[in-house]
Tab-separated table of C-alpha atoms in Angstrom:
chain	number	residue	atom	x	y	z
A	1	MET	CA	46.141	75.760	200.955
A	2	THR	CA	47.568	79.155	200.166
A	3	LEU	CA	49.289	81.727	202.195
A	4	ASP	CA	47.446	84.346	203.776
A	5	THR	CA	50.338	86.952	204.031
A	6	GLU	CA	53.495	87.078	201.856
A	7	PRO	CA	56.434	87.691	204.014
A	8	ASP	CA	58.470	90.731	203.389
A	9	LEU	CA	60.974	88.872	201.335
A	10	SER	CA	60.173	89.586	197.709
A	11	ASP	CA	58.672	92.293	195.711
A	12	PHE	CA	56.666	90.439	192.575
A	13	SER	CA	54.710	93.694	192.092
A	14	ARG	CA	57.091	95.249	189.869
A	15	ILE	CA	57.077	92.115	187.646
A	16	ASP	CA	54.752	91.891	184.185
A	17	PHE	CA	52.649	88.505	184.475
A	18	SER	CA	50.353	89.096	182.013
A	19	ASN	CA	51.822	86.332	179.782
A	20	GLY	CA	52.016	83.810	182.792
A	21	ALA	CA	55.010	82.448	184.397
A	22	VAL	CA	57.450	79.294	184.575
A	23	ALA	CA	58.916	78.780	188.101
A	24	ALA	CA	62.384	76.515	187.956
A	25	VAL	CA	61.777	74.436	190.865
A	26	SER	CA	64.344	71.808	191.957
A	27	GLY	CA	62.861	71.215	195.302
A	28	GLY	CA	65.475	72.963	197.116
A	29	SER	CA	64.906	75.665	199.781
A	30	ASP	CA	65.434	78.655	197.455
A	31	SER	CA	63.289	77.664	194.545
A	32	THR	CA	60.627	76.122	196.924
A	33	ALA	CA	60.119	79.203	198.663
A	34	LEU	CA	60.308	81.113	195.286
A	35	LEU	CA	56.890	78.772	194.437
A	36	LEU	CA	55.050	79.256	197.328
A	37	LEU	CA	55.822	83.140	197.332
A	38	LEU	CA	55.136	83.411	193.923
A	39	LYS	CA	51.788	81.461	194.003
A	40	ALA	CA	50.421	83.491	197.029
A	41	HIS	CA	51.317	86.858	195.061
A	42	LEU	CA	49.366	85.583	192.157
A	43	ASP	CA	46.518	84.332	194.184
A	44	ARG	CA	45.977	87.757	195.474
A	45	ASN	CA	46.752	89.892	192.601
A	46	ALA	CA	46.398	87.713	189.363
A	47	PRO	CA	44.475	84.582	189.934
A	48	ALA	CA	43.822	83.986	186.477
A	49	THR	CA	47.939	83.817	185.717
A	50	LYS	CA	49.039	80.777	183.969
A	51	LEU	CA	51.384	79.398	186.255
A	52	LEU	CA	53.883	76.515	185.569
A	53	ALA	CA	56.309	74.885	187.711
A	54	VAL	CA	59.011	72.897	185.802
A	55	THR	CA	61.603	70.487	187.313
A	56	ILE	CA	64.707	69.471	185.593
A	57	ASP	CA	66.356	66.093	186.107
A	58	HIS	CA	69.712	66.478	185.074
A	59	ARG	CA	70.040	62.602	185.460
A	60	LEU	CA	73.401	63.220	187.316
A	61	ARG	CA	72.104	61.366	190.814
A	62	PRO	CA	69.936	58.367	191.129
A	63	GLN	CA	67.725	60.021	193.573
A	64	ALA	CA	66.839	62.954	191.182
A	65	ALA	CA	63.775	61.111	189.706
A	66	ALA	CA	62.421	60.574	193.414
A	67	GLU	CA	63.124	64.411	194.234
A	68	ALA	CA	61.425	65.454	191.158
A	69	GLN	CA	58.171	63.494	192.346
A	70	ALA	CA	58.399	64.974	195.726
A	71	VAL	CA	58.240	68.422	193.867
A	72	ALA	CA	55.135	67.046	191.961
A	73	ARG	CA	53.055	66.280	194.831
A	74	LEU	CA	53.898	69.620	196.505
A	75	CYS	CA	52.620	71.457	193.410
A	76	ALA	CA	49.674	68.992	193.260
A	77	ALA	CA	48.631	69.927	196.728
A	78	ARG	CA	48.901	73.521	195.933
A	79	GLY	CA	47.098	73.157	192.835
A	80	ILE	CA	50.154	74.436	190.620
A	81	ALA	CA	50.776	72.772	187.116
A	82	HIS	CA	54.009	70.930	187.119
A	83	ARG	CA	56.533	69.158	184.629
A	84	VAL	CA	59.213	67.143	184.998
A	85	LEU	CA	61.742	67.589	181.958
A	86	ALA	CA	65.281	65.517	181.924
A	87	TRP	CA	68.552	66.075	180.646
A	88	SER	CA	69.169	63.442	178.461
A	89	GLY	CA	72.135	62.312	176.540
A	90	ARG	CA	75.828	61.902	177.699
A	91	LYS	CA	77.424	64.248	180.068
A	92	PRO	CA	80.647	66.068	179.439
A	93	SER	CA	83.773	64.947	181.400
A	94	THR	CA	84.586	68.788	182.025
A	95	GLY	CA	82.933	71.705	182.706
A	96	LEU	CA	80.008	69.905	183.928
A	97	PRO	CA	78.126	72.974	186.008
A	98	ALA	CA	78.250	75.194	182.862
A	99	ALA	CA	77.112	72.004	180.612
A	100	ALA	CA	74.180	71.741	183.355
A	101	ARG	CA	73.141	75.155	183.725
A	102	GLU	CA	72.866	75.518	179.557
A	103	ALA	CA	70.610	72.578	179.312
A	104	ARG	CA	68.651	73.706	182.401
A	105	TYR	CA	67.778	77.092	180.676
A	106	ARG	CA	67.089	75.159	177.423
A	107	LEU	CA	64.854	72.708	179.000
A	108	LEU	CA	63.050	75.455	180.773
A	109	ALA	CA	62.783	77.896	177.579
A	110	GLU	CA	61.342	74.761	175.754
A	111	ALA	CA	58.811	74.351	178.576
A	112	ALA	CA	57.794	78.169	178.475
A	113	GLU	CA	57.433	77.799	174.823
A	114	ALA	CA	55.188	75.012	174.732
A	115	ALA	CA	53.024	76.453	177.335
A	116	GLY	CA	52.862	79.970	175.443
A	117	ILE	CA	54.699	81.583	178.185
A	118	GLY	CA	57.738	84.138	177.926
A	119	LEU	CA	58.589	84.399	181.427
A	120	ILE	CA	60.836	82.334	183.623
A	121	LEU	CA	61.676	82.561	187.199
A	122	THR	CA	64.544	81.273	189.356
A	123	GLY	CA	65.344	81.095	192.843
A	124	HIS	CA	68.799	82.507	192.970
A	125	THR	CA	69.437	84.437	196.247
A	126	ALA	CA	71.850	87.141	197.921
A	127	ASP	CA	74.034	83.998	198.938
A	128	ASP	CA	74.347	82.838	195.249
A	129	GLN	CA	75.225	86.623	194.154
A	130	ALA	CA	77.802	86.866	196.654
A	131	GLU	CA	79.208	83.505	195.524
A	132	THR	CA	79.495	84.511	191.815
A	133	VAL	CA	80.729	87.496	192.539
A	134	LEU	CA	83.777	86.096	194.608
A	135	MET	CA	84.290	83.455	192.062
A	136	ARG	CA	84.653	85.777	189.336
A	137	GLN	CA	86.697	88.016	191.594
A	138	ALA	CA	89.324	85.030	192.360
A	139	ARG	CA	89.462	84.305	188.479
A	140	ASP	CA	90.490	87.953	187.661
A	141	GLU	CA	92.911	88.261	190.512
A	142	TRP	CA	94.373	84.802	189.167
A	143	ALA	CA	94.453	86.203	185.719
A	144	ARG	CA	96.472	89.139	186.763
A	145	ASP	CA	98.696	87.290	189.073
A	146	GLU	CA	99.385	84.106	187.142
A	147	ARG	CA	99.681	85.164	183.660
A	148	PRO	CA	102.806	86.907	181.898
A	149	THR	CA	102.097	90.640	181.486
A	150	ASP	CA	102.146	90.050	177.616
A	151	GLU	CA	99.808	87.292	177.848
A	152	ARG	CA	96.462	88.619	178.744
A	153	PRO	CA	93.062	86.388	178.727
A	154	SER	CA	91.261	86.811	175.531
A	155	ASP	CA	87.570	87.842	175.698
A	156	GLU	CA	86.972	85.248	173.140
A	157	ARG	CA	86.535	82.508	175.593
A	158	PRO	CA	86.151	82.514	179.396
A	159	SER	CA	89.400	82.204	180.871
A	160	ASP	CA	88.442	78.803	182.778
A	161	GLY	CA	86.342	77.454	179.734
A	162	ARG	CA	82.905	78.372	180.981
A	163	GLN	CA	80.535	80.741	180.572
A	164	SER	CA	78.934	83.050	183.440
A	165	ASP	CA	75.482	82.355	184.821
A	166	ASP	CA	74.470	85.396	182.391
A	167	GLY	CA	76.612	83.781	179.544
A	168	GLY	CA	79.129	86.732	179.542
A	169	ARG	CA	82.978	86.769	179.904
A	170	GLU	CA	83.904	86.591	183.811
A	171	GLU	CA	85.904	89.589	183.626
A	172	GLY	CA	85.831	92.857	185.639
A	173	ARG	CA	82.368	93.730	184.121
A	174	GLY	CA	81.431	90.194	185.542
A	175	LEU	CA	81.478	91.496	189.233
A	176	ALA	CA	78.320	93.085	188.485
A	177	GLY	CA	77.090	89.409	189.217
A	178	MET	CA	74.079	87.859	188.117
A	179	ALA	CA	71.343	90.179	186.325
A	180	PRO	CA	67.899	90.873	187.828
A	181	ALA	CA	66.725	89.696	184.287
A	182	THR	CA	68.536	88.003	181.781
A	183	LEU	CA	66.910	87.686	178.264
A	184	TYR	CA	67.658	83.937	176.905
A	185	ASP	CA	67.764	83.154	173.298
A	186	TRP	CA	66.300	86.650	172.420
A	187	ARG	CA	62.709	85.284	173.398
A	188	HIS	CA	62.533	84.516	177.083
A	189	TRP	CA	63.003	86.647	179.992
A	190	ILE	CA	64.656	84.903	183.168
A	191	VAL	CA	63.885	86.913	185.995
A	192	ARG	CA	65.735	86.530	189.713
A	193	PRO	CA	63.209	88.238	192.032
A	194	LEU	CA	65.122	86.889	195.154
A	195	LEU	CA	68.622	88.219	194.498
A	196	GLY	CA	68.229	90.521	197.465
A	197	VAL	CA	66.860	87.724	199.844
A	198	ARG	CA	69.482	85.603	202.253
A	199	ARG	CA	68.784	81.901	201.842
A	200	GLU	CA	68.537	81.427	205.659
A	201	ALA	CA	65.468	84.079	205.565
A	202	LEU	CA	63.782	81.630	202.915
A	203	ARG	CA	64.401	78.450	204.992
A	204	GLU	CA	62.922	80.300	208.070
A	205	PHE	CA	59.941	80.832	206.031
A	206	LEU	CA	59.468	77.352	205.009
A	207	ARG	CA	59.958	75.972	208.531
A	208	ARG	CA	57.399	78.285	209.655
A	209	GLU	CA	54.864	77.011	206.764
A	210	GLN	CA	55.923	73.512	207.893
A	211	VAL	CA	57.355	72.935	203.992
A	212	ALA	CA	60.413	70.611	203.884
A	213	TRP	CA	62.946	70.800	201.027
A	214	ILE	CA	65.715	68.680	199.412
A	215	GLU	CA	69.255	69.024	200.193
A	216	ASP	CA	71.229	68.224	197.024
A	217	PRO	CA	74.723	66.982	197.867
A	218	THR	CA	76.261	68.174	194.781
A	219	ASN	CA	75.960	71.619	196.782
A	220	ALA	CA	78.327	70.392	199.424
A	221	ASP	CA	80.805	68.469	196.806
A	222	THR	CA	83.932	70.603	197.100
A	223	ALA	CA	85.034	69.154	194.094
A	224	PHE	CA	83.379	72.305	192.377
A	225	GLU	CA	84.070	75.646	192.608
A	226	ARG	CA	80.936	77.321	193.957
A	227	PRO	CA	80.490	74.678	196.893
A	228	ARG	CA	83.827	75.414	197.974
A	229	VAL	CA	83.021	79.287	197.896
A	230	ARG	CA	79.725	78.383	199.905
A	231	ALA	CA	81.774	76.632	202.653
A	232	ALA	CA	83.967	79.577	202.884
A	233	LEU	CA	81.441	81.584	203.171
A	234	ALA	CA	79.844	79.496	206.218
A	235	GLU	CA	82.801	80.221	208.325
A	236	GLY	CA	82.709	83.009	211.095
A	237	ASP	CA	83.501	85.988	208.597
A	238	GLY	CA	81.006	84.893	205.916
A	239	ALA	CA	78.515	87.278	206.761
A	240	PRO	CA	80.664	90.560	206.273
A	241	ARG	CA	82.024	88.973	203.070
A	242	VAL	CA	78.480	88.507	201.580
A	243	ALA	CA	77.358	91.877	202.420
A	244	GLU	CA	80.761	93.529	200.731
A	245	ALA	CA	80.340	91.042	197.565
A	246	ILE	CA	76.821	92.200	197.338
A	247	GLU	CA	77.869	96.071	197.597
A	248	LEU	CA	80.738	95.144	194.752
A	249	ALA	CA	77.914	93.747	192.545
A	250	ARG	CA	75.663	96.617	193.137
A	251	LYS	CA	78.205	99.209	192.154
A	252	VAL	CA	79.718	97.591	189.151
A	253	ALA	CA	76.113	96.693	187.935
A	254	ALA	CA	75.540	100.628	187.884
A	255	GLU	CA	78.745	101.435	186.358
A	256	ARG	CA	78.163	99.072	183.684
A	257	GLU	CA	74.894	100.194	183.005
A	258	GLN	CA	75.962	103.593	182.511
A	259	LEU	CA	78.805	102.682	180.334
A	260	GLY	CA	76.357	100.825	178.001
A	261	ARG	CA	73.957	103.730	177.748
A	262	ARG	CA	76.865	105.958	176.783
A	263	ALA	CA	78.171	103.476	174.436
A	264	ALA	CA	74.326	103.106	172.922
A	265	MET	CA	74.427	106.722	172.328
A	266	LEU	CA	77.926	106.905	170.388
A	267	ILE	CA	76.426	103.788	168.576
A	268	ARG	CA	72.963	105.397	167.475
A	269	SER	CA	74.907	108.602	166.341
A	270	LEU	CA	78.155	107.579	164.683
A	271	ALA	CA	77.523	104.223	163.308
A	272	SER	CA	75.382	103.222	160.123
A	273	ARG	CA	75.278	99.945	157.731
A	274	PRO	CA	75.877	100.954	154.398
A	275	ALA	CA	75.566	97.540	153.240
A	276	ALA	CA	74.640	93.886	154.284
A	277	GLY	CA	77.462	92.834	156.622
A	278	LEU	CA	78.884	96.036	156.725
A	279	VAL	CA	79.140	98.655	159.564
A	280	ARG	CA	80.458	102.270	159.101
A	281	LEU	CA	81.777	104.480	161.826
A	282	ASP	CA	82.058	108.371	161.380
A	283	ARG	CA	85.885	109.196	161.482
A	284	ASP	CA	84.476	111.172	164.632
A	285	PHE	CA	84.475	108.188	166.490
A	286	ALA	CA	88.123	107.989	166.592
A	287	THR	CA	88.425	111.235	168.344
A	288	GLU	CA	85.605	110.888	170.740
A	289	SER	CA	86.429	112.359	174.274
A	290	ASP	CA	84.619	109.593	176.315
A	291	SER	CA	87.248	106.897	175.295
A	292	GLY	CA	85.826	104.309	177.706
A	293	ALA	CA	82.513	104.604	176.251
A	294	ALA	CA	83.743	104.382	172.751
A	295	ILE	CA	86.288	101.457	173.442
A	296	TYR	CA	83.136	99.468	174.908
A	297	ALA	CA	81.033	100.610	172.062
A	298	LEU	CA	83.951	99.462	169.496
A	299	ARG	CA	84.004	96.081	171.580
A	300	ILE	CA	80.509	95.190	171.189
A	301	LEU	CA	80.664	96.178	167.337
A	302	LEU	CA	83.669	93.921	166.790
A	303	ALA	CA	82.096	91.151	168.581
A	304	ALA	CA	78.579	91.691	166.669
A	305	THR	CA	80.080	92.059	163.288
A	306	GLY	CA	82.275	88.945	163.821
A	307	GLY	CA	79.820	86.839	165.353
A	308	THR	CA	81.661	85.985	168.544
A	309	ALA	CA	79.976	85.544	171.637
A	310	PHE	CA	82.478	87.267	174.079
A	311	LEU	CA	83.934	90.983	173.638
A	312	PRO	CA	87.182	91.243	172.377
A	313	ASP	CA	89.925	91.563	174.895
A	314	GLN	CA	89.878	94.969	176.659
A	315	ALA	CA	93.768	95.515	176.361
A	316	ARG	CA	93.753	94.747	172.317
A	317	SER	CA	90.484	97.015	171.891
A	318	GLU	CA	92.055	99.922	173.535
A	319	ALA	CA	95.359	99.391	171.490
A	320	LEU	CA	93.261	99.087	168.605
A	321	PHE	CA	91.365	102.261	169.745
A	322	GLY	CA	94.341	104.326	169.958
A	323	ARG	CA	95.669	103.373	166.268
A	324	LEU	CA	92.303	104.366	164.967
A	325	ARG	CA	93.363	107.887	166.462
A	326	THR	CA	96.544	108.116	164.084
A	327	GLY	CA	94.866	107.431	160.831
A	328	ALA	CA	94.332	104.647	158.338
A	329	LEU	CA	94.983	101.229	159.053
A	330	CYS	CA	93.741	97.687	158.501
A	331	ALA	CA	93.618	94.962	161.238
A	332	THR	CA	91.544	92.356	162.276
A	333	LEU	CA	90.111	91.371	165.867
A	334	SER	CA	87.200	88.998	166.816
A	335	ARG	CA	87.133	87.571	163.358
A	336	THR	CA	86.338	91.212	161.970
A	337	VAL	CA	88.295	93.454	159.615
A	338	ILE	CA	88.593	96.745	160.631
A	339	ASP	CA	89.314	99.232	157.904
A	340	ALA	CA	89.929	102.784	158.777
A	341	ARG	CA	89.978	105.278	155.752
A	342	ARG	CA	89.414	108.710	154.982
A	343	THR	CA	85.952	108.026	154.370
A	344	GLY	CA	85.208	106.123	157.503
A	345	ILE	CA	86.195	103.298	159.840
A	346	PHE	CA	84.519	100.086	158.200
A	347	LEU	CA	83.817	96.716	160.092
A	348	HIS	CA	83.031	93.692	158.381
A	349	ARG	CA	83.336	89.910	159.097
A	350	GLU	CA	86.877	88.221	157.808
A	351	LEU	CA	86.453	85.474	155.319
A	352	ARG	CA	88.622	83.020	157.180
A	353	ASP	CA	86.969	80.400	159.483
A	354	LEU	CA	83.588	80.689	157.772
A	355	PRO	CA	81.019	78.253	158.550
A	356	PRO	CA	81.109	74.990	156.178
A	357	ALA	CA	77.938	74.213	154.060
A	358	VAL	CA	75.221	72.741	156.478
A	359	GLU	CA	71.634	71.783	155.992
A	360	VAL	CA	69.051	74.509	156.634
A	361	SER	CA	67.186	74.312	159.842
A	362	ASP	CA	64.879	76.151	161.427
A	363	ASN	CA	66.113	78.907	164.122
A	364	ALA	CA	69.500	77.790	163.449
A	365	LEU	CA	72.006	80.649	164.610
A	366	TRP	CA	74.316	80.702	161.646
A	367	ASP	CA	77.901	81.859	162.246
A	368	GLY	CA	76.616	83.467	165.308
A	369	ARG	CA	75.554	86.630	163.172
A	370	ARG	CA	72.376	85.123	161.332
A	371	ARG	CA	69.178	83.552	162.586
A	372	ILE	CA	67.835	81.195	159.771
A	373	THR	CA	64.274	80.499	160.020
A	374	LEU	CA	61.817	78.812	158.214
A	375	GLY	CA	58.562	80.565	157.790
A	376	ASP	CA	56.336	77.412	157.262
A	377	SER	CA	57.318	74.339	159.151
A	378	SER	CA	55.168	72.217	157.048
A	379	GLY	CA	57.156	72.936	153.913
A	380	ALA	CA	60.386	71.591	155.627
A	381	LEU	CA	60.555	68.468	153.592
A	382	LEU	CA	60.428	70.401	150.238
A	383	ILE	CA	63.312	72.562	151.346
A	384	ALA	CA	65.247	69.584	153.162
A	385	PRO	CA	68.023	69.424	150.140
A	386	LEU	CA	68.960	73.108	150.732
A	387	LEU	CA	72.005	74.211	152.188
A	388	VAL	CA	73.303	77.318	153.839
A	389	ALA	CA	76.677	78.626	153.142
A	390	PRO	CA	78.956	81.762	152.435
A	391	LEU	CA	77.849	83.825	149.302
A	392	GLY	CA	81.819	83.793	148.511
A	393	ALA	CA	83.796	86.617	146.659
A	394	ALA	CA	83.158	85.445	143.104
A	395	LEU	CA	79.369	86.084	143.549
A	396	ALA	CA	79.722	88.989	145.838
A	397	ALA	CA	81.582	90.590	142.906
A	398	LYS	CA	78.370	90.208	140.717
A	399	ARG	CA	76.076	91.828	143.310
A	400	ALA	CA	78.010	94.349	145.391
A	401	ILE	CA	76.869	98.165	144.315
A	402	ALA	CA	78.661	100.551	146.142
A	403	GLY	CA	77.304	104.143	147.141
A	404	HIS	CA	77.266	106.790	149.448
A	405	GLY	CA	80.779	106.885	149.729
A	406	THR	CA	81.049	103.340	150.642
A	407	PRO	CA	84.089	101.624	148.666
A	408	ALA	CA	83.015	98.829	146.294
A	409	SER	CA	85.727	96.538	147.564
A	410	LEU	CA	84.340	96.673	151.198
A	411	VAL	CA	80.862	96.030	149.921
A	412	ARG	CA	82.021	92.858	148.051
A	413	ALA	CA	84.043	91.803	151.034
A	414	ALA	CA	81.091	92.078	153.568
A	415	LEU	CA	78.768	90.237	151.008
A	416	ALA	CA	81.219	87.265	150.494
A	417	ALA	CA	80.621	86.580	154.157
A	418	GLU	CA	76.880	86.703	154.109
A	419	PRO	CA	74.774	83.221	154.161
A	420	ALA	CA	73.559	82.010	150.850
A	421	LEU	CA	71.176	79.106	149.904
A	422	TRP	CA	72.724	76.449	147.840
A	423	ARG	CA	71.152	73.320	146.366
A	424	ASP	CA	73.285	70.716	144.273
A	425	GLY	CA	76.337	73.214	144.152
A	426	GLU	CA	74.169	75.931	142.552
A	427	CYS	CA	73.533	79.322	144.713
A	428	LEU	CA	70.049	80.217	144.771
A	429	GLY	CA	70.688	83.776	146.288
A	430	LEU	CA	70.567	85.551	149.802
A	431	PRO	CA	67.712	84.289	151.982
A	432	GLY	CA	64.715	86.823	151.916
A	433	GLU	CA	65.987	88.807	149.237
A	434	GLY	CA	63.646	87.608	146.424
A	435	PRO	CA	64.327	86.448	142.989
A	436	GLY	CA	68.057	85.758	142.469
A	437	LEU	CA	70.277	87.178	139.751
A	438	PRO	CA	69.912	85.840	136.406
A	439	GLY	CA	71.229	81.913	136.128
A	440	GLU	CA	70.569	81.407	139.740
A	441	GLY	CA	67.733	78.846	140.849
A	442	PRO	CA	64.364	79.972	142.190
A	443	MET	CA	64.517	81.329	146.009
A	444	PRO	CA	62.267	79.374	148.470
A	445	ALA	CA	60.452	82.149	149.685
A	446	ALA	CA	59.898	80.312	153.410
A	447	VAL	CA	63.490	80.823	154.143
A	448	ALA	CA	65.012	84.010	155.841
A	449	ALA	CA	67.969	85.006	157.570
A	450	TYR	CA	67.683	87.872	160.364
A	451	PRO	CA	70.803	89.673	161.801
A	452	ALA	CA	71.291	88.516	165.115
A	453	VAL	CA	73.291	90.751	168.011
A	454	ALA	CA	76.232	87.900	168.661
A	455	PRO	CA	77.487	89.017	172.141
A	456	PHE	CA	73.791	88.887	173.367
A	457	ALA	CA	71.931	86.567	171.277
A	458	ARG	CA	72.199	83.846	173.740
A	459	PHE	CA	72.204	85.749	177.094
A	460	LEU	CA	71.536	89.358	177.373
A	461	PRO	CA	71.847	90.520	181.036
A	462	SER	CA	69.583	93.552	181.815
A	463	PHE	CA	72.758	95.675	182.618
A	464	ASP	CA	73.248	95.566	178.813
A	465	LEU	CA	69.774	96.531	177.386
A	466	ALA	CA	70.855	99.855	176.170
A	467	PRO	CA	73.735	98.885	173.818
A	468	ALA	CA	72.027	95.626	172.921
A	469	ASP	CA	69.145	97.495	171.599
A	470	ALA	CA	71.400	100.066	169.817
A	471	VAL	CA	73.018	97.492	167.747
A	472	ALA	CA	70.119	95.437	166.959
A	473	ALA	CA	68.604	98.630	165.549
A	474	LEU	CA	71.967	99.366	163.538
A	475	LEU	CA	71.815	95.638	162.263
A	476	GLY	CA	68.308	95.618	161.449
A	477	ALA	CA	67.842	92.825	164.069
A	478	ALA	CA	64.746	92.257	166.009
A	479	PRO	CA	64.258	94.807	168.721
A	480	VAL	CA	64.826	93.591	172.324
A	481	PRO	CA	61.430	92.285	173.746
A	482	ALA	CA	59.694	94.499	176.465
A	483	SER	CA	61.468	94.264	180.016
A	484	PRO	CA	59.776	92.112	182.489
A	485	PHE	CA	59.747	94.999	185.110
A	486	GLY	CA	57.591	97.983	184.955
A	487	GLY	CA	60.334	100.181	186.204
A	488	HIS	CA	63.326	98.226	185.666
A	489	SER	CA	66.620	99.117	186.909
A	490	ALA	CA	70.003	97.364	187.033
A	491	GLY	CA	70.379	98.247	190.679
A	492	LEU	CA	70.095	95.148	192.873
A	493	PRO	CA	67.704	95.168	195.802
A	494	ARG	CA	69.414	95.510	199.194
A	495	ALA	CA	69.941	92.053	200.847
A	496	LYS	CA	67.510	91.340	203.956
A	497	ALA	CA	69.027	89.619	207.047
């Protein structure tokens, strides 16, 4: 059975399905409607497209397994491939929604990887978007009203200990809400095609199709923040509040994307990488007239250089930028040393709090800055005794070769924080550099360490594509994968009644 017509609820025509699609289906109304609408679209326009429905059993409720089987029966009746994946292991006593969300995305990405699919679709709606914006707005207001004026929340961690749905710090820029698409782990696009659709419209569609859905009692549990906001929006003035929140998200998203494009231009024109782990900004950066874009670029570069998932605090970054205008300085922010000299403004990872030695494993994110990979997994047993640890100042001094006006001391400091391979206390060198220095052991060719764009390595909202791509080019990281949209824009579709 397939739908003869697709209601005016979503526009899948902008999405590139050439590599198939994974649909996240919990059995609730939103994801069930997403699945049926997506299946109808593909049947009409691309019937050979690989479609896989995935249900995540978080193992938080005894009914979850039976609900997953109900989704399996629906998929079987519609001729849709389906998998159930379980979130196993102990569950955290605090921050459960954020942990469940992280586990859900991880399992969805694993299912997509196993199926050779690069695209994941979720059923987030305009209602979800409004709830997200209102939650973030309330947190920002709390931070302003409750904290002393000299104690501003740091971007190094979310104010409530949780990440947003896009993995970003829930500050003013977070009022953009959920992005139409988010790149997960720099590999898989998570697309939200129903962000402009009200939940009730999807439920009315399911009623017309005589398709039932599951009501998750967790969604009404006011012990959690989102259900409390959802209950408040169900009251008499809920509709205008939803409309206002969606309009706010659209406005902030456009501003955020525009600011990101301006910051990216500054990064491409005024930043360079004179040595591994070292970023240089032209002195003109400190006198840039577009201070808003310059400060945003500086925040992104500080997080990328220091390997932090969150941008440094806005107020501290503004103060730092103001000091850069006055001349030479040496400061530290977001685990990054800022060394401003006559020859340029240099950024490198500070030597404090570097990771301890750990055994090499494939696709490991080291210090938030380097992705360690094994080129041949079949050789994993041969290299199992290998450890990855910082090169250290002594060995960096032997390797550092300054040039192009870069002080040797800065090259040494940057190299000292780079990941090196070690075995039995002996340094084998830097991964991927070829033979090490005289006296060093043989370097396993299969091991490589690729730069990662730290603040966007886990979650890259489509709002931030421009600065992420600019920093990737600067650091020598892999380029951002092609957008899943033919003519992508960060602007959200208008909500339908």
